[in-house]
Coordinates of C-alpha atoms in Angstrom, one line a residue:
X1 CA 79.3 47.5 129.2
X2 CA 76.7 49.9 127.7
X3 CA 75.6 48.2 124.0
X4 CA 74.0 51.4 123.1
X5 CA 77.6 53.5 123.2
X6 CA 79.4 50.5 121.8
X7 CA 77.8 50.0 118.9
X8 CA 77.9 53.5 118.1
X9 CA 81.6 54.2 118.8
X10 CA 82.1 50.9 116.8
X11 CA 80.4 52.1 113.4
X12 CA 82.3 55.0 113.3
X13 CA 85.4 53.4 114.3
X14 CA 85.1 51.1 111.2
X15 CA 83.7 53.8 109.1
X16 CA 86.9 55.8 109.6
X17 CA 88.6 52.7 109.1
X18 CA 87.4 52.6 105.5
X19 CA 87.6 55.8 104.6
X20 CA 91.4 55.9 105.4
X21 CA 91.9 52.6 103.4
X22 CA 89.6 53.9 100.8
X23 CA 91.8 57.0 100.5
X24 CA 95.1 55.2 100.3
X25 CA 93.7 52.2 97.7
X26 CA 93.6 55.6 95.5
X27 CA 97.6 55.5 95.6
X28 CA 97.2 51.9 94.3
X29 CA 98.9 51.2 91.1
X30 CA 98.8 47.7 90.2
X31 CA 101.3 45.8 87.3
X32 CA 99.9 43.1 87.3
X33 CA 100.0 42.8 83.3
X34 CA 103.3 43.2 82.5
X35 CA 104.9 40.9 79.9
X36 CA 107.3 38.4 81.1
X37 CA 110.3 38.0 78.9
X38 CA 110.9 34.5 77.4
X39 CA 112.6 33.8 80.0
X40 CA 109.6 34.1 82.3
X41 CA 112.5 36.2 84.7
X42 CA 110.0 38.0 87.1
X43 CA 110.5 39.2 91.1
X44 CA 107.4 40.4 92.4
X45 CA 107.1 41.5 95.9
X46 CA 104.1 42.2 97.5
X47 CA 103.8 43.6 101.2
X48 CA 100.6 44.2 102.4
X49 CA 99.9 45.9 105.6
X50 CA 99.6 43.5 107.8
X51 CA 103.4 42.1 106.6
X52 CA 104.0 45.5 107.6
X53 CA 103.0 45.9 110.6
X54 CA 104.7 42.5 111.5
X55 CA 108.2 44.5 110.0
X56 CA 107.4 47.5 112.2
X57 CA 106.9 45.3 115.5
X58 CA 110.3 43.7 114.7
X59 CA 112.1 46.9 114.3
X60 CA 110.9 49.0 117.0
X61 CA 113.7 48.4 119.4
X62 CA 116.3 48.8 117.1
X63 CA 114.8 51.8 114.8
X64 CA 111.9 53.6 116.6
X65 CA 111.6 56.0 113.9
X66 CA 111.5 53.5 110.7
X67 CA 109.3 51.1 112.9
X68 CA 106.5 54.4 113.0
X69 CA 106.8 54.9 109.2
X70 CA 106.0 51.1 108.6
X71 CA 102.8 51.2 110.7
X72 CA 101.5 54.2 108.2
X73 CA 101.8 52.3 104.8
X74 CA 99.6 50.2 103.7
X75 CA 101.3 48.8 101.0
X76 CA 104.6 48.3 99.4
X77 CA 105.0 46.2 95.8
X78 CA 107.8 46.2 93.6
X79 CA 108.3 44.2 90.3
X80 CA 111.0 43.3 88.3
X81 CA 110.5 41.7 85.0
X82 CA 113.6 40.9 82.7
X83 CA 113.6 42.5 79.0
X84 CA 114.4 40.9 75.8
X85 CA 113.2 40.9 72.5
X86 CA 110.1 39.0 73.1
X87 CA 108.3 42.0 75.2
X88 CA 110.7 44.6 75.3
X89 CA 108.1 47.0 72.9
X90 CA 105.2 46.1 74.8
X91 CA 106.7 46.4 78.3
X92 CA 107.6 49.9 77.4
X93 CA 104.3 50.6 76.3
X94 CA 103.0 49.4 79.5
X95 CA 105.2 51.7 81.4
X96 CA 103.9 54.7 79.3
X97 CA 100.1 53.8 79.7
X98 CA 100.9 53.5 83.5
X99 CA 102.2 57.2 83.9
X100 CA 99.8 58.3 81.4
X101 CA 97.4 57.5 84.0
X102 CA 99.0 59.2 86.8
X103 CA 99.3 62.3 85.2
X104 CA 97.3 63.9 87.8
X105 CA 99.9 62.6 90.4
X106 CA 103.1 65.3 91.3
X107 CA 106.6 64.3 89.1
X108 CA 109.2 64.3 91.3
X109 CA 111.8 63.1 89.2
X110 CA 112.5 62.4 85.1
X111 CA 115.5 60.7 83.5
X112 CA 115.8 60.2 80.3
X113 CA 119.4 59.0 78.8
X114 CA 120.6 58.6 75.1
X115 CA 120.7 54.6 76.0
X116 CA 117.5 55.0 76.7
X117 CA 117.5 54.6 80.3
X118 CA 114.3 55.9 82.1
X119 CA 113.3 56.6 85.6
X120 CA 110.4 58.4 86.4
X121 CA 109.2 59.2 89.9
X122 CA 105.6 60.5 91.2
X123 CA 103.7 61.3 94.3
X124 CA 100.0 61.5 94.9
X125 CA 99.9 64.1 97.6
X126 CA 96.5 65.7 99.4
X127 CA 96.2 69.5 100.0
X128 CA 98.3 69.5 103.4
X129 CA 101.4 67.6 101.7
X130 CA 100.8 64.4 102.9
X131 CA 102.1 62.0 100.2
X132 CA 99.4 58.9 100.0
X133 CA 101.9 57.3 98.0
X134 CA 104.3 57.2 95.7
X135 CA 105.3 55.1 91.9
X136 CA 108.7 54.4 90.8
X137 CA 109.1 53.3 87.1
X138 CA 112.5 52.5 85.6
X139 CA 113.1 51.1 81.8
X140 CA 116.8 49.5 81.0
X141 CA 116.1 48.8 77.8
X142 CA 118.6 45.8 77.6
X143 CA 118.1 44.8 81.1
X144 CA 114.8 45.2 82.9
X145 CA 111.5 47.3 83.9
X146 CA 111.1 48.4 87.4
X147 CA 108.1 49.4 88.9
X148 CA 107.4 50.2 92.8
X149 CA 104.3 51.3 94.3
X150 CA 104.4 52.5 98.2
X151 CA 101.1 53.2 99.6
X152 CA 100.6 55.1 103.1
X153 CA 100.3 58.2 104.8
X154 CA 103.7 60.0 104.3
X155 CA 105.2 62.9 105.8
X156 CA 108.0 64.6 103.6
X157 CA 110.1 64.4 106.2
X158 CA 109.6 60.5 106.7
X159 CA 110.0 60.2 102.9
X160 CA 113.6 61.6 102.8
X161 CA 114.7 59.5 105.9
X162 CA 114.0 56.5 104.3
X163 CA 115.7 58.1 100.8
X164 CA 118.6 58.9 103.1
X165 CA 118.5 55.4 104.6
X166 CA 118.2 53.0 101.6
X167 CA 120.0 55.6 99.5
X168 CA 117.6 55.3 97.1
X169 CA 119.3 56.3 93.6
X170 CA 117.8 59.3 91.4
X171 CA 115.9 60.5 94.5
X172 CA 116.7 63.6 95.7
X173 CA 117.0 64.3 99.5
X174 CA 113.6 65.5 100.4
X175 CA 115.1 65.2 104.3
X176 CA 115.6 68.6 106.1
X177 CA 119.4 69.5 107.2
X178 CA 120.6 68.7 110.1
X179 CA 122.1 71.0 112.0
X180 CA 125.1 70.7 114.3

């Protein structure tokens, strides 16, 4: 084995490696701060990559093409935290700082409802389309706050087979036809 290739090949290898991660962390969106209710009712899920992979390795047989999209995320987080009185005001404030700071990601999708139900959906996308991720916030004023943050390379067309597949409600169908 030649050292003086190896080590070489090896640099740039990792340095590649970091630039990709560098480049998805910048879809990263973290909730960490959200009040709890009184209740303390919180679900937080946090997937990183190598979870992923694992998911991807154990549906490659069954689902080839959902398999490939798992390897290309980095990570997937969702949390749930249950509203009352106690931090209803300042979980809604939260949610509003959050997209204030992703106003430089694209909206997808905003719902607004006399309840005051609120979903709002946006993508971080580079120049060629590729989505780098992608932050779901919903308020239910009496029920809970939602937030979920993909991060990973993204092709449109892999986005709306997983919309189609988990039938993900208030997304539209970013999936192409299919045609007989």
């Amino acid at each position: 084995m030649n050292l003086s290739r190896l080590i070489p090949s090896s640099l740039l290898a990792a340095g590649l490696l970091l630039a990709a991660n560098a480049r998805a962390s910048d879809a990263l969106v973290t909730f960490d701060d959200m009040p709890a209710a009184s209740s303390g009712q919180v679900v937080d899920i946090n997937l990183p990559h190598s979870l992923l992979v694992v998911a991807a390795l154990a549906t490659d047989k069954s689902d080839h093409e959902t398999a490939e999209l798992l390897r290309h995320l980095q990570s997937v987080r969702v949390n749930v935290v249950k509203l009352d009185a106690t931090n209803r005001a300042e979980a809604i404030e939260h949610i509003r700082r959050v997209r204030e700071s992703l106003k430089d990601w694209r909206k997808v999708v905003s719902v607004r409802q006399p309840n005051g139900e609120d979903v709002d959906i946006r993508m971080k996308c580079r120049a060629d389309d590729t989505i780098e991720g992608f932050v779901i916030t919903v308020i239910q004023p009496d029920q809970n706050a939602v937030f979920i943050n993909v991060v990973g390379d993204l092709k449109p067309d892999q986005l709306g087979r997983i919309v189609a597949h988990f039938q993900i409600p208030g997304m539209p169908s970013l999936a192409a036809p299919k045609h007989a």
